[in-house]
Amino acid sequence: TTRLVHSAGKGNARSALPYRDTAPSWVKSDPKTLSKKLVKIGPQIGTRLRDMHGVPQVKYITGQKILRILHRQGLAPAIPEDLHHLIKKAVNVRKHLERNRKDKDSKFRLILIESRIQRLVRYYKLKQKLPPTRGVVGVSQ
């Protein structure tokens, strides 16, 4: 049960993948070719593999998650994906506030977004996913 940081909601409803450690019988991809495809595909890897190549879950076939495969190849992103998207959201809200200075609700939401970013940065520095001196772009310190 994950707790939502800045909301009153307590729900955690979502679909769960069934447990399995092997690929379904109808999947024809082998681990080596799938790893090569991962490197070539670019953004939205999981969605593209599912839609274009019929791969349900990369982990079923290769035994490793997408990010671990990219890490081994040296192609992992510099900052984690969730942090990247929060920073993009904060930048977009800032742009909105430049145009709409009286929007008090957006100002409040920006504060919440930035506090989430700070919390994530602290966590990733603790887990050594970010260097200890790294500042975050787009966030007022």
Short mmCIF file of C-alpha atoms in Angstrom, two decimals:
data_model
loop_
_atom_site.label_atom_id
_atom_site.label_comp_id
_atom_site.label_asym_id
_atom_site.label_seq_id
_atom_site.Cartn_x
_atom_site.Cartn_y
_atom_site.Cartn_z
CA THR A 1 0.00 0.00 0.00
CA THR A 2 1.70 3.13 -1.22
CA ARG A 3 0.72 6.39 0.37
CA LEU A 4 -0.07 9.33 -1.85
CA VAL A 5 2.00 12.29 -0.77
CA HIS A 6 -0.17 15.35 -1.45
CA SER A 7 -3.76 14.16 -1.66
CA ALA A 8 -6.56 12.85 0.48
CA GLY A 9 -6.92 9.66 -1.55
CA LYS A 10 -6.15 6.34 0.05
CA GLY A 11 -6.91 4.06 -2.88
CA ASN A 12 -4.37 1.72 -4.39
CA ALA A 13 -6.52 -0.01 -6.99
CA ARG A 14 -4.65 -1.26 -10.04
CA SER A 15 -4.33 -4.40 -12.06
CA ALA A 16 -1.58 -6.83 -11.12
CA LEU A 17 0.40 -8.97 -13.53
CA PRO A 18 0.10 -12.68 -12.89
CA TYR A 19 3.21 -14.30 -11.46
CA ARG A 20 5.31 -16.11 -14.01
CA ASP A 21 9.03 -16.56 -14.56
CA THR A 22 9.00 -17.70 -18.19
CA ALA A 23 7.70 -16.17 -21.38
CA PRO A 24 4.33 -17.29 -22.76
CA SER A 25 4.51 -20.06 -25.35
CA TRP A 26 3.36 -17.76 -28.18
CA VAL A 27 6.32 -15.35 -27.82
CA LYS A 28 8.94 -16.05 -30.48
CA SER A 29 11.65 -13.56 -29.38
CA ASP A 30 14.89 -14.77 -27.83
CA PRO A 31 16.81 -12.80 -25.15
CA LYS A 32 19.78 -11.73 -27.32
CA THR A 33 17.76 -10.26 -30.18
CA LEU A 34 15.40 -8.60 -27.72
CA SER A 35 18.33 -6.94 -25.92
CA LYS A 36 19.61 -5.63 -29.27
CA LYS A 37 16.14 -4.25 -30.12
CA LEU A 38 16.00 -2.49 -26.75
CA VAL A 39 19.13 -0.52 -27.53
CA LYS A 40 17.88 0.54 -30.98
CA ILE A 41 14.28 1.49 -30.12
CA GLY A 42 14.76 4.70 -28.10
CA PRO A 43 11.99 6.34 -26.04
CA GLN A 44 8.90 4.46 -24.81
CA ILE A 45 10.65 1.12 -25.14
CA GLY A 46 8.06 -1.07 -23.41
CA THR A 47 5.12 0.33 -25.35
CA ARG A 48 6.88 0.01 -28.70
CA LEU A 49 7.99 -3.55 -28.00
CA ARG A 50 4.45 -4.49 -27.01
CA ASP A 51 2.76 -2.84 -29.99
CA MET A 52 5.25 -3.44 -32.80
CA HIS A 53 7.00 -6.66 -31.81
CA GLY A 54 4.40 -8.48 -29.69
CA VAL A 55 6.50 -8.65 -26.51
CA PRO A 56 4.28 -8.78 -23.40
CA GLN A 57 6.98 -8.26 -20.74
CA VAL A 58 10.73 -7.95 -21.35
CA LYS A 59 11.50 -9.51 -17.98
CA TYR A 60 9.72 -12.75 -18.93
CA ILE A 61 12.00 -13.23 -21.93
CA THR A 62 15.36 -11.81 -20.83
CA GLY A 63 15.10 -12.36 -17.08
CA GLN A 64 15.98 -8.67 -16.54
CA LYS A 65 14.07 -5.44 -16.55
CA ILE A 66 14.53 -2.86 -19.33
CA LEU A 67 16.45 -0.40 -17.17
CA ARG A 68 18.97 -3.03 -16.07
CA ILE A 69 19.65 -4.00 -19.68
CA LEU A 70 20.13 -0.34 -20.60
CA HIS A 71 22.42 0.12 -17.58
CA ARG A 72 24.64 -2.74 -18.75
CA GLN A 73 24.87 -1.16 -22.20
CA GLY A 74 25.69 2.24 -20.66
CA LEU A 75 22.50 3.81 -22.05
CA ALA A 76 20.56 4.41 -18.84
CA PRO A 77 19.25 7.97 -18.35
CA ALA A 78 21.27 10.36 -16.19
CA ILE A 79 18.35 11.05 -13.86
CA PRO A 80 15.56 8.59 -12.98
CA GLU A 81 12.39 8.71 -15.04
CA ASP A 82 10.00 9.70 -12.25
CA LEU A 83 12.22 12.60 -11.23
CA HIS A 84 12.55 13.70 -14.86
CA HIS A 85 8.77 13.83 -15.32
CA LEU A 86 8.24 15.75 -12.09
CA ILE A 87 10.81 18.33 -13.21
CA LYS A 88 9.04 18.66 -16.58
CA LYS A 89 5.74 19.16 -14.77
CA ALA A 90 7.26 21.86 -12.53
CA VAL A 91 8.69 23.68 -15.55
CA ASN A 92 5.30 23.60 -17.30
CA VAL A 93 3.52 24.96 -14.21
CA ARG A 94 6.14 27.74 -13.98
CA LYS A 95 5.49 28.68 -17.62
CA HIS A 96 1.76 28.72 -16.89
CA LEU A 97 2.35 30.98 -13.87
CA GLU A 98 4.36 33.42 -15.97
CA ARG A 99 1.32 33.89 -18.18
CA ASN A 100 -1.28 33.68 -15.38
CA ARG A 101 0.18 35.40 -12.34
CA LYS A 102 -3.06 35.41 -10.35
CA ASP A 103 -3.58 31.64 -10.53
CA LYS A 104 -3.25 30.87 -6.82
CA ASP A 105 -4.11 27.21 -7.17
CA SER A 106 -1.30 26.60 -9.65
CA LYS A 107 1.08 28.43 -7.34
CA PHE A 108 0.09 26.06 -4.54
CA ARG A 109 0.41 23.00 -6.81
CA LEU A 110 3.87 24.16 -7.87
CA ILE A 111 4.92 24.19 -4.22
CA LEU A 112 3.64 20.62 -3.83
CA ILE A 113 5.39 19.45 -7.00
CA GLU A 114 8.67 21.03 -5.93
CA SER A 115 8.47 19.46 -2.49
CA ARG A 116 7.95 16.07 -4.16
CA ILE A 117 11.01 16.73 -6.32
CA GLN A 118 13.09 17.62 -3.25
CA ARG A 119 11.93 14.45 -1.50
CA LEU A 120 12.85 12.31 -4.52
CA VAL A 121 16.24 14.01 -4.89
CA ARG A 122 16.99 13.32 -1.23
CA TYR A 123 16.01 9.66 -1.71
CA TYR A 124 18.07 9.21 -4.88
CA LYS A 125 21.11 10.85 -3.27
CA LEU A 126 20.75 8.47 -0.34
CA LYS A 127 20.54 5.49 -2.71
CA GLN A 128 23.44 6.95 -4.75
CA LYS A 129 21.42 7.16 -7.96
CA LEU A 130 22.30 10.86 -8.13
CA PRO A 131 25.67 12.42 -7.27
CA PRO A 132 25.68 14.12 -3.84
CA THR A 133 26.39 17.59 -5.26
CA ARG A 134 23.82 17.59 -8.05
CA GLY A 135 21.30 20.42 -8.01
CA VAL A 136 18.00 20.01 -9.80
CA VAL A 137 17.20 22.26 -12.76
CA GLY A 138 13.77 23.90 -12.76
CA VAL A 139 13.35 23.90 -9.00
CA SER A 140 13.80 26.85 -6.70
CA GLN A 141 16.20 25.83 -3.95
#
